[in-house]
Each structure stands twice: as structure tokens, then as C-alpha cells.
PDB file of C-alpha atoms in Angstrom:
ATOM      1  CA  MET A   1      -4.380  13.522 -17.362  1.00  0.00           C
ATOM      2  CA  ARG A   2      -3.691  14.013 -13.672  1.00  0.00           C
ATOM      3  CA  PHE A   3      -3.964  11.581 -10.782  1.00  0.00           C
ATOM      4  CA  ALA A   4      -2.345  10.466  -7.530  1.00  0.00           C
ATOM      5  CA  VAL A   5      -1.051   6.999  -6.732  1.00  0.00           C
ATOM      6  CA  ILE A   6      -0.799   5.566  -3.242  1.00  0.00           C
ATOM      7  CA  SER A   7       0.387   2.168  -2.061  1.00  0.00           C
ATOM      8  CA  ASP A   8       1.029  -0.038   0.974  1.00  0.00           C
ATOM      9  CA  VAL A   9      -1.385   1.591   3.410  1.00  0.00           C
ATOM     10  CA  HIS A  10      -1.187  -1.392   5.780  1.00  0.00           C
ATOM     11  CA  SER A  11      -4.110  -0.518   8.043  1.00  0.00           C
ATOM     12  CA  ASN A  12      -2.727   2.936   8.898  1.00  0.00           C
ATOM     13  CA  LEU A  13      -5.866   5.072   8.745  1.00  0.00           C
ATOM     14  CA  ARG A  14      -4.245   8.145  10.296  1.00  0.00           C
ATOM     15  CA  ALA A  15      -1.599   8.315   7.583  1.00  0.00           C
ATOM     16  CA  LEU A  16      -4.157   7.622   4.867  1.00  0.00           C
ATOM     17  CA  LYS A  17      -6.443  10.454   5.948  1.00  0.00           C
ATOM     18  CA  SER A  18      -3.530  12.884   6.028  1.00  0.00           C
ATOM     19  CA  VAL A  19      -2.478  11.843   2.536  1.00  0.00           C
ATOM     20  CA  PHE A  20      -5.995  12.326   1.185  1.00  0.00           C
ATOM     21  CA  ASP A  21      -6.182  15.743   2.830  1.00  0.00           C
ATOM     22  CA  ASP A  22      -3.018  16.666   0.934  1.00  0.00           C
ATOM     23  CA  ILE A  23      -4.292  15.176  -2.322  1.00  0.00           C
ATOM     24  CA  GLU A  24      -7.567  17.060  -2.075  1.00  0.00           C
ATOM     25  CA  LYS A  25      -5.837  20.358  -1.221  1.00  0.00           C
ATOM     26  CA  ARG A  26      -3.899  19.981  -4.468  1.00  0.00           C
ATOM     27  CA  GLY A  27      -7.151  19.537  -6.388  1.00  0.00           C
ATOM     28  CA  ILE A  28      -6.389  15.989  -7.517  1.00  0.00           C
ATOM     29  CA  GLN A  29      -9.642  14.129  -8.164  1.00  0.00           C
ATOM     30  CA  THR A  30      -8.512  10.645  -9.205  1.00  0.00           C
ATOM     31  CA  VAL A  31      -6.564   8.307  -6.934  1.00  0.00           C
ATOM     32  CA  TYR A  32      -5.185   4.846  -7.661  1.00  0.00           C
ATOM     33  CA  CYS A  33      -3.929   2.443  -5.005  1.00  0.00           C
ATOM     34  CA  THR A  34      -1.449  -0.294  -5.910  1.00  0.00           C
ATOM     35  CA  GLY A  35      -2.454  -2.588  -3.079  1.00  0.00           C
ATOM     36  CA  ASP A  36      -1.723  -3.768   0.441  1.00  0.00           C
ATOM     37  CA  LEU A  37      -4.574  -2.023   2.177  1.00  0.00           C
ATOM     38  CA  VAL A  38      -4.251  -4.252   5.230  1.00  0.00           C
ATOM     39  CA  GLY A  39      -1.670  -6.019   7.371  1.00  0.00           C
ATOM     40  CA  TYR A  40       0.662  -4.911  10.158  1.00  0.00           C
ATOM     41  CA  LEU A  41      -1.179  -1.999  11.771  1.00  0.00           C
ATOM     42  CA  THR A  42      -4.309  -1.221  13.734  1.00  0.00           C
ATOM     43  CA  ASP A  43      -7.281  -0.338  11.507  1.00  0.00           C
ATOM     44  CA  PRO A  44      -7.793  -2.638   8.502  1.00  0.00           C
ATOM     45  CA  ASN A  45     -11.552  -2.061   8.318  1.00  0.00           C
ATOM     46  CA  GLY A  46     -11.166   1.691   8.705  1.00  0.00           C
ATOM     47  CA  VAL A  47      -8.739   1.838   5.775  1.00  0.00           C
ATOM     48  CA  ILE A  48     -10.944  -0.276   3.512  1.00  0.00           C
ATOM     49  CA  ASN A  49     -14.088   1.667   4.408  1.00  0.00           C
ATOM     50  CA  PHE A  50     -12.327   4.999   3.824  1.00  0.00           C
ATOM     51  CA  LEU A  51     -11.005   3.991   0.387  1.00  0.00           C
ATOM     52  CA  ARG A  52     -14.387   2.605  -0.603  1.00  0.00           C
ATOM     53  CA  GLU A  53     -16.027   5.871   0.393  1.00  0.00           C
ATOM     54  CA  LYS A  54     -13.457   7.825  -1.644  1.00  0.00           C
ATOM     55  CA  GLN A  55     -14.084   5.545  -4.655  1.00  0.00           C
ATOM     56  CA  CYS A  56     -10.372   4.958  -5.033  1.00  0.00           C
ATOM     57  CA  GLN A  57      -9.282   2.700  -7.903  1.00  0.00           C
ATOM     58  CA  ILE A  58      -7.607  -0.219  -6.106  1.00  0.00           C
ATOM     59  CA  ILE A  59      -5.735  -3.379  -6.941  1.00  0.00           C
ATOM     60  CA  ARG A  60      -5.093  -6.262  -4.555  1.00  0.00           C
ATOM     61  CA  GLY A  61      -1.675  -6.608  -2.923  1.00  0.00           C
ATOM     62  CA  ASN A  62       0.076  -9.673  -1.547  1.00  0.00           C
ATOM     63  CA  HIS A  63      -0.929  -8.837   2.035  1.00  0.00           C
ATOM     64  CA  ASP A  64      -4.555  -8.444   0.988  1.00  0.00           C
ATOM     65  CA  GLU A  65      -4.402 -11.891  -0.591  1.00  0.00           C
ATOM     66  CA  LYS A  66      -3.460 -13.520   2.724  1.00  0.00           C
ATOM     67  CA  TYR A  67      -6.911 -12.977   4.191  1.00  0.00           C
ATOM     68  CA  ILE A  68      -9.373 -13.362   1.345  1.00  0.00           C
ATOM     69  CA  ASP A  69     -10.006 -17.090   1.766  1.00  0.00           C
ATOM     70  CA  LEU A  70      -9.853 -17.144   5.560  1.00  0.00           C
ATOM     71  CA  SER A  71     -12.411 -16.471   8.266  1.00  0.00           C
ATOM     72  CA  ARG A  72     -12.072 -15.488  11.900  1.00  0.00           C
ATOM     73  CA  TYR A  73     -10.455 -18.213  13.982  1.00  0.00           C
ATOM     74  CA  GLN A  74     -12.341 -19.627  16.926  1.00  0.00           C
ATOM     75  CA  GLU A  75     -10.520 -19.417  20.247  1.00  0.00           C
ATOM     76  CA  GLU A  76      -9.707 -23.123  20.249  1.00  0.00           C
ATOM     77  CA  GLU A  77      -8.074 -22.750  16.809  1.00  0.00           C
ATOM     78  CA  ILE A  78      -5.635 -20.058  17.873  1.00  0.00           C
ATOM     79  CA  SER A  79      -2.252 -21.636  18.391  1.00  0.00           C
ATOM     80  CA  GLU A  80       1.147 -20.248  19.325  1.00  0.00           C
ATOM     81  CA  ILE A  81       2.116 -20.430  15.650  1.00  0.00           C
ATOM     82  CA  LEU A  82      -0.743 -18.136  14.656  1.00  0.00           C
ATOM     83  CA  LEU A  83      -0.016 -15.738  17.503  1.00  0.00           C
ATOM     84  CA  ASN A  84       3.559 -15.301  16.291  1.00  0.00           C
ATOM     85  CA  LYS A  85       2.886 -15.192  12.550  1.00  0.00           C
ATOM     86  CA  GLY A  86       3.861 -12.049  10.652  1.00  0.00           C
ATOM     87  CA  GLY A  87       3.775  -9.402  13.376  1.00  0.00           C
ATOM     88  CA  SER A  88       0.003  -8.901  13.336  1.00  0.00           C
ATOM     89  CA  PHE A  89      -1.429 -11.642  11.133  1.00  0.00           C
ATOM     90  CA  LEU A  90      -3.894 -12.874  13.729  1.00  0.00           C
ATOM     91  CA  TYR A  91      -4.942  -9.364  14.728  1.00  0.00           C
ATOM     92  CA  THR A  92      -5.775  -8.415  11.129  1.00  0.00           C
ATOM     93  CA  ASN A  93      -7.573 -11.670  10.458  1.00  0.00           C
ATOM     94  CA  GLN A  94      -9.741 -11.362  13.544  1.00  0.00           C
ATOM     95  CA  GLN A  95     -10.557  -7.704  12.833  1.00  0.00           C
ATOM     96  CA  LEU A  96     -11.625  -7.988   9.189  1.00  0.00           C
ATOM     97  CA  THR A  97     -15.369  -8.011   8.589  1.00  0.00           C
ATOM     98  CA  ASP A  98     -16.819 -10.535   6.156  1.00  0.00           C
ATOM     99  CA  ASP A  99     -17.891  -7.700   3.869  1.00  0.00           C
ATOM    100  CA  ASN A 100     -14.413  -6.181   3.713  1.00  0.00           C
ATOM    101  CA  ARG A 101     -12.817  -9.577   3.238  1.00  0.00           C
ATOM    102  CA  GLN A 102     -15.091 -10.105   0.239  1.00  0.00           C
ATOM    103  CA  PHE A 103     -14.203  -6.623  -1.031  1.00  0.00           C
ATOM    104  CA  LEU A 104     -10.500  -7.542  -0.972  1.00  0.00           C
ATOM    105  CA  LYS A 105     -11.255 -10.781  -2.788  1.00  0.00           C
ATOM    106  CA  GLU A 106     -13.041  -8.953  -5.600  1.00  0.00           C
ATOM    107  CA  LEU A 107     -10.245  -6.446  -6.219  1.00  0.00           C
ATOM    108  CA  PRO A 108      -8.381  -6.871  -9.534  1.00  0.00           C
ATOM    109  CA  GLU A 109      -4.729  -7.874  -9.682  1.00  0.00           C
ATOM    110  CA  ARG A 110      -3.995  -5.049 -12.137  1.00  0.00           C
ATOM    111  CA  ILE A 111      -5.546  -1.965 -13.673  1.00  0.00           C
ATOM    112  CA  ILE A 112      -4.805  -0.797 -17.211  1.00  0.00           C
ATOM    113  CA  VAL A 113      -5.473   2.748 -18.421  1.00  0.00           C
ATOM    114  CA  ASP A 114      -4.296   3.395 -21.993  1.00  0.00           C
ATOM    115  CA  ASP A 115      -0.504   2.872 -21.872  1.00  0.00           C
ATOM    116  CA  ILE A 116      -0.393   2.780 -18.060  1.00  0.00           C
ATOM    117  CA  LEU A 117      -0.217  -0.399 -15.960  1.00  0.00           C
ATOM    118  CA  PHE A 118      -0.925  -0.512 -12.216  1.00  0.00           C
ATOM    119  CA  ILE A 119       0.356  -3.572 -10.325  1.00  0.00           C
ATOM    120  CA  HIS A 120       1.511  -4.361  -6.811  1.00  0.00           C
ATOM    121  CA  GLY A 121       4.807  -6.245  -7.009  1.00  0.00           C
ATOM    122  CA  SER A 122       5.813  -7.057 -10.576  1.00  0.00           C
ATOM    123  CA  PRO A 123       3.803  -7.987 -13.687  1.00  0.00           C
ATOM    124  CA  TYR A 124       4.577 -11.611 -12.856  1.00  0.00           C
ATOM    125  CA  SER A 125       3.723 -11.781  -9.145  1.00  0.00           C
ATOM    126  CA  SER A 126       2.272  -9.545  -6.446  1.00  0.00           C
ATOM    127  CA  SER A 127       4.992 -10.854  -4.109  1.00  0.00           C
ATOM    128  CA  GLU A 128       7.954 -10.067  -6.389  1.00  0.00           C
ATOM    129  CA  TYR A 129      10.018  -7.001  -5.515  1.00  0.00           C
ATOM    130  CA  MET A 130      11.223  -4.506  -8.104  1.00  0.00           C
ATOM    131  CA  TYR A 131      13.920  -2.415  -6.460  1.00  0.00           C
ATOM    132  CA  ALA A 132      15.660   0.401  -8.321  1.00  0.00           C
ATOM    133  CA  GLY A 133      18.133  -0.965 -10.851  1.00  0.00           C
ATOM    134  CA  ASP A 134      17.092  -4.601 -10.398  1.00  0.00           C
ATOM    135  CA  GLU A 135      17.381  -7.097 -13.231  1.00  0.00           C
ATOM    136  CA  ILE A 136      13.632  -7.692 -12.981  1.00  0.00           C
ATOM    137  CA  ILE A 137      13.021  -4.090 -14.023  1.00  0.00           C
ATOM    138  CA  LYS A 138      15.259  -4.570 -17.054  1.00  0.00           C
ATOM    139  CA  LYS A 139      13.384  -7.767 -17.927  1.00  0.00           C
ATOM    140  CA  VAL A 140       9.999  -6.092 -17.623  1.00  0.00           C
ATOM    141  CA  SER A 141      11.115  -3.121 -19.718  1.00  0.00           C
ATOM    142  CA  VAL A 142      11.883  -5.462 -22.622  1.00  0.00           C
ATOM    143  CA  GLU A 143       8.730  -7.570 -22.328  1.00  0.00           C
ATOM    144  CA  THR A 144       6.033  -5.017 -21.433  1.00  0.00           C
ATOM    145  CA  GLU A 145       3.681  -3.274 -23.850  1.00  0.00           C
ATOM    146  CA  TYR A 146       3.090  -0.388 -21.428  1.00  0.00           C
ATOM    147  CA  LYS A 147       4.904   2.926 -21.245  1.00  0.00           C
ATOM    148  CA  TYR A 148       4.234   3.639 -17.570  1.00  0.00           C
ATOM    149  CA  ILE A 149       4.216   1.082 -14.762  1.00  0.00           C
ATOM    150  CA  PHE A 150       3.062   2.033 -11.277  1.00  0.00           C
ATOM    151  CA  TYR A 151       3.851  -0.490  -8.568  1.00  0.00           C
ATOM    152  CA  GLY A 152       4.387  -0.812  -4.820  1.00  0.00           C
ATOM    153  CA  HIS A 153       5.513  -3.578  -2.459  1.00  0.00           C
ATOM    154  CA  THR A 154       9.011  -2.220  -1.687  1.00  0.00           C
ATOM    155  CA  HIS A 155       7.708   0.750   0.361  1.00  0.00           C
ATOM    156  CA  ILE A 156      10.467   2.868  -1.231  1.00  0.00           C
ATOM    157  CA  PRO A 157       9.721   5.706  -3.680  1.00  0.00           C
ATOM    158  CA  ASN A 158      11.311   5.187  -7.076  1.00  0.00           C
ATOM    159  CA  TYR A 159      11.207   6.696 -10.544  1.00  0.00           C
ATOM    160  CA  GLU A 160      13.399   5.361 -13.303  1.00  0.00           C
ATOM    161  CA  ILE A 161      13.136   5.047 -17.048  1.00  0.00           C
ATOM    162  CA  VAL A 162      14.481   1.859 -18.607  1.00  0.00           C
ATOM    163  CA  LYS A 163      14.317   1.329 -22.370  1.00  0.00           C
ATOM    164  CA  GLY A 164      11.606   3.951 -22.635  1.00  0.00           C
ATOM    165  CA  VAL A 165       9.443   2.483 -19.870  1.00  0.00           C
ATOM    166  CA  SER A 166       8.784   4.605 -16.772  1.00  0.00           C
ATOM    167  CA  PHE A 167       8.755   2.632 -13.513  1.00  0.00           C
ATOM    168  CA  ILE A 168       7.109   4.614 -10.722  1.00  0.00           C
ATOM    169  CA  ASN A 169       6.766   3.500  -7.108  1.00  0.00           C
ATOM    170  CA  PRO A 170       4.925   5.986  -4.860  1.00  0.00           C
ATOM    171  CA  GLY A 171       6.449   4.583  -1.677  1.00  0.00           C
ATOM    172  CA  SER A 172       4.290   3.639   1.287  1.00  0.00           C
ATOM    173  CA  VAL A 173       1.482   5.519   2.980  1.00  0.00           C
ATOM    174  CA  GLY A 174       1.323   3.361   6.071  1.00  0.00           C
ATOM    175  CA  LYS A 175       4.717   1.792   6.671  1.00  0.00           C
ATOM    176  CA  PRO A 176       7.415   3.768   4.846  1.00  0.00           C
ATOM    177  CA  LYS A 177      11.000   2.638   4.382  1.00  0.00           C
ATOM    178  CA  HIS A 178      12.453   5.836   2.935  1.00  0.00           C
ATOM    179  CA  GLY A 179      14.226   7.012   6.076  1.00  0.00           C
ATOM    180  CA  ASN A 180      11.581   9.050   7.894  1.00  0.00           C
ATOM    181  CA  SER A 181       8.077   8.533   9.248  1.00  0.00           C
ATOM    182  CA  LYS A 182       6.200  10.631   6.677  1.00  0.00           C
ATOM    183  CA  ALA A 183       3.589   9.014   4.447  1.00  0.00           C
ATOM    184  CA  SER A 184       4.552   8.976   0.776  1.00  0.00           C
ATOM    185  CA  TYR A 185       2.595   9.179  -2.480  1.00  0.00           C
ATOM    186  CA  VAL A 186       3.130  10.329  -6.054  1.00  0.00           C
ATOM    187  CA  GLU A 187       1.334  12.785  -8.324  1.00  0.00           C
ATOM    188  CA  PHE A 188       1.319  12.078 -12.067  1.00  0.00           C
ATOM    189  CA  VAL A 189       0.577  14.814 -14.601  1.00  0.00           C
ATOM    190  CA  LYS A 190       0.606  14.039 -18.310  1.00  0.00           C
ATOM    191  CA  THR A 191      -0.242  16.920 -20.622  1.00  0.00           C
ATOM    192  CA  ASP A 192       2.120  18.383 -23.204  1.00  0.00           C
ATOM    193  CA  ALA A 193       4.863  17.672 -20.672  1.00  0.00           C
ATOM    194  CA  LEU A 194       5.206  14.898 -18.104  1.00  0.00           C
ATOM    195  CA  GLU A 195       5.479  15.567 -14.362  1.00  0.00           C
ATOM    196  CA  VAL A 196       6.125  12.913 -11.707  1.00  0.00           C
ATOM    197  CA  LEU A 197       5.964  14.602  -8.306  1.00  0.00           C
ATOM    198  CA  PHE A 198       6.647  12.787  -5.044  1.00  0.00           C
ATOM    199  CA  HIS A 199       5.018  14.095  -1.878  1.00  0.00           C
ATOM    200  CA  GLN A 200       5.668  13.241   1.768  1.00  0.00           C
ATOM    201  CA  VAL A 201       3.027  14.023   4.372  1.00  0.00           C
ATOM    202  CA  ASN A 202       3.254  14.389   8.139  1.00  0.00           C
ATOM    203  CA  TYR A 203       0.618  12.798  10.356  1.00  0.00           C
ATOM    204  CA  ASP A 204       0.161  12.287  14.092  1.00  0.00           C
ATOM    205  CA  LEU A 205       2.145   9.116  14.702  1.00  0.00           C
ATOM    206  CA  LEU A 206       2.159   9.103  18.502  1.00  0.00           C
ATOM    207  CA  PRO A 207      -1.440   7.854  18.992  1.00  0.00           C
ATOM    208  CA  LEU A 208      -0.719   4.998  16.575  1.00  0.00           C
ATOM    209  CA  LEU A 209       2.426   4.034  18.488  1.00  0.00           C
ATOM    210  CA  ASP A 210       0.341   3.998  21.663  1.00  0.00           C
ATOM    211  CA  GLU A 211      -2.274   1.729  20.062  1.00  0.00           C
ATOM    212  CA  ILE A 212       0.420  -0.715  18.965  1.00  0.00           C
ATOM    213  CA  ASP A 213       1.984  -0.734  22.411  1.00  0.00           C
ATOM    214  CA  LYS A 214      -1.364  -1.614  23.988  1.00  0.00           C
ATOM    215  CA  GLU A 215      -2.331  -4.316  21.477  1.00  0.00           C
ATOM    216  CA  ALA A 216      -0.836  -7.708  22.366  1.00  0.00           C
ATOM    217  CA  LEU A 217      -1.443  -9.143  18.892  1.00  0.00           C
ATOM    218  CA  ILE A 218       0.634  -6.458  17.122  1.00  0.00           C
ATOM    219  CA  SER A 219       4.416  -6.685  17.382  1.00  0.00           C
ATOM    220  CA  ASN A 220       6.104  -3.749  19.126  1.00  0.00           C
ATOM    221  CA  LYS A 221       8.856  -4.006  16.507  1.00  0.00           C
ATOM    222  CA  LEU A 222       6.492  -2.145  14.226  1.00  0.00           C
ATOM    223  CA  MET A 223       6.885   0.927  16.418  1.00  0.00           C
ATOM    224  CA  ASP A 224      10.541   1.224  15.420  1.00  0.00           C
ATOM    225  CA  ASP A 225       9.655   0.473  11.807  1.00  0.00           C
ATOM    226  CA  LEU A 226       7.229   3.394  11.808  1.00  0.00           C
ATOM    227  CA  ARG A 227       9.571   5.831  13.524  1.00  0.00           C
ATOM    228  CA  GLN A 228      12.347   5.241  10.967  1.00  0.00           C
ATOM    229  CA  ASN A 229      15.060   7.755  11.852  1.00  0.00           C
ATOM    230  CA  ASP A 230      12.684  10.251  13.446  1.00  0.00           C
ATOM    231  CA  ILE A 231      12.844  10.887  17.186  1.00  0.00           C
ATOM    232  CA  PHE A 232       9.649  11.061  19.255  1.00  0.00           C
TER     233      PHE A 232
END
């Protein structure tokens, strides 16, 4: 068994394409995504269309859930509150096509493959964080029936084994928080031995920074978030 896991793409199509280039160069044929396709950045429809084309196995993240029961706001409905909500909430909502919104709505909250569970936040909530060493991880390790749990939401790569349960977070493709601007994903190989291999991928960030700077509905704070500690 061999596959890649990605998470937290957040409308960053440039990073996503670079990650898939790397995945395909390694000969990995199956890819799972633990959610948050959209939110924050500039190309929500491009990300969804790309992952649909690649037939990626996807679950719905908490950011994806924000938009599934909404529709585009009419101009008279757009208030100052909406303009300032969540960095790019209005931008994403106005960009999403009806078809892609429906696609997000139909995504499952979890995927189960044998003794492997794929979720976004925690088994209890897509919005609950599981940081390394947290009590929630200890709680899940006692209560779960699965041996491997892949999750996202924190944007920080993590691999720890607690009471025989492997917790694996691939980090973020689109909005990483691991200290540099590279997109992150994980490769999982389970044969006679187990391999959990984290990969970080460079992509051309400068055009994305320029798009953010020019788009009034996307917060410029996201430019610093994307740069991390890298200098451009």
C-alpha cells in the first residue's frame, strides 16, 4: 500500500500543481486530501477543478463547510461586516461556482480504508485542533478503533504514535505554518515495513503574492503568512 496525503490547500493552485508534479515524479498513484480545499487565497474553483480532474479522494474541511449552504451575495447584501470577515470570506464566496459549491457539499466528513481513518480536525469535529502532544490526541488514541489517523487543520506536519495509534498530519499545501513557504505533504508506504515520508515542495510564490496585493477582498496579511521566514 502506497499513497500520498495532502491537506489545507486553501485555494492555492500554484502550490497544489507543484505538489502533484512531485507526487507524480515519485510514481505515487493514489492521493487523499484531508480537507480545506478553499478559503484564504485566490483560486478556489481552480483548486476544486484540478482535484476533481485528478480523482483525488477528498474529505470536507471546516473551511469548505462555510460555503456549502450559501450563494453569491447581491451587491446590496454586502455589508462592512462581510467585507471584513475572515480575510477573504467574501472573495471566496463570490468566486465559487454553484457546481463546485455542490461538490463541496457532497464530500464526506471522513474516509475509512481498512485500519486507516482520514479526517480533517479530530474524529469529533472538523474544527477541533490536534496539535502534537495534545490531550485530545491521547483521548482519541484510547477511544479509536483505527491504527492510523491522517488529519489536517493545524497546517503543521506531525507524526506521533500514542498507545499504538499513528497520528499523521501532512502539513499544509497552500498555507503552511512550519516555518518556510514550501508546500508540504506526506507519503505513506505500508509493506513489510512502514514508511512515513514528509516532503516539502518549492513553487513560484511571487505571482501569488502579487495577486493578493491587487485583490481588495483578500487581506494583505496573508502575504506575510505565506512568506513565513523566507525572504523575497
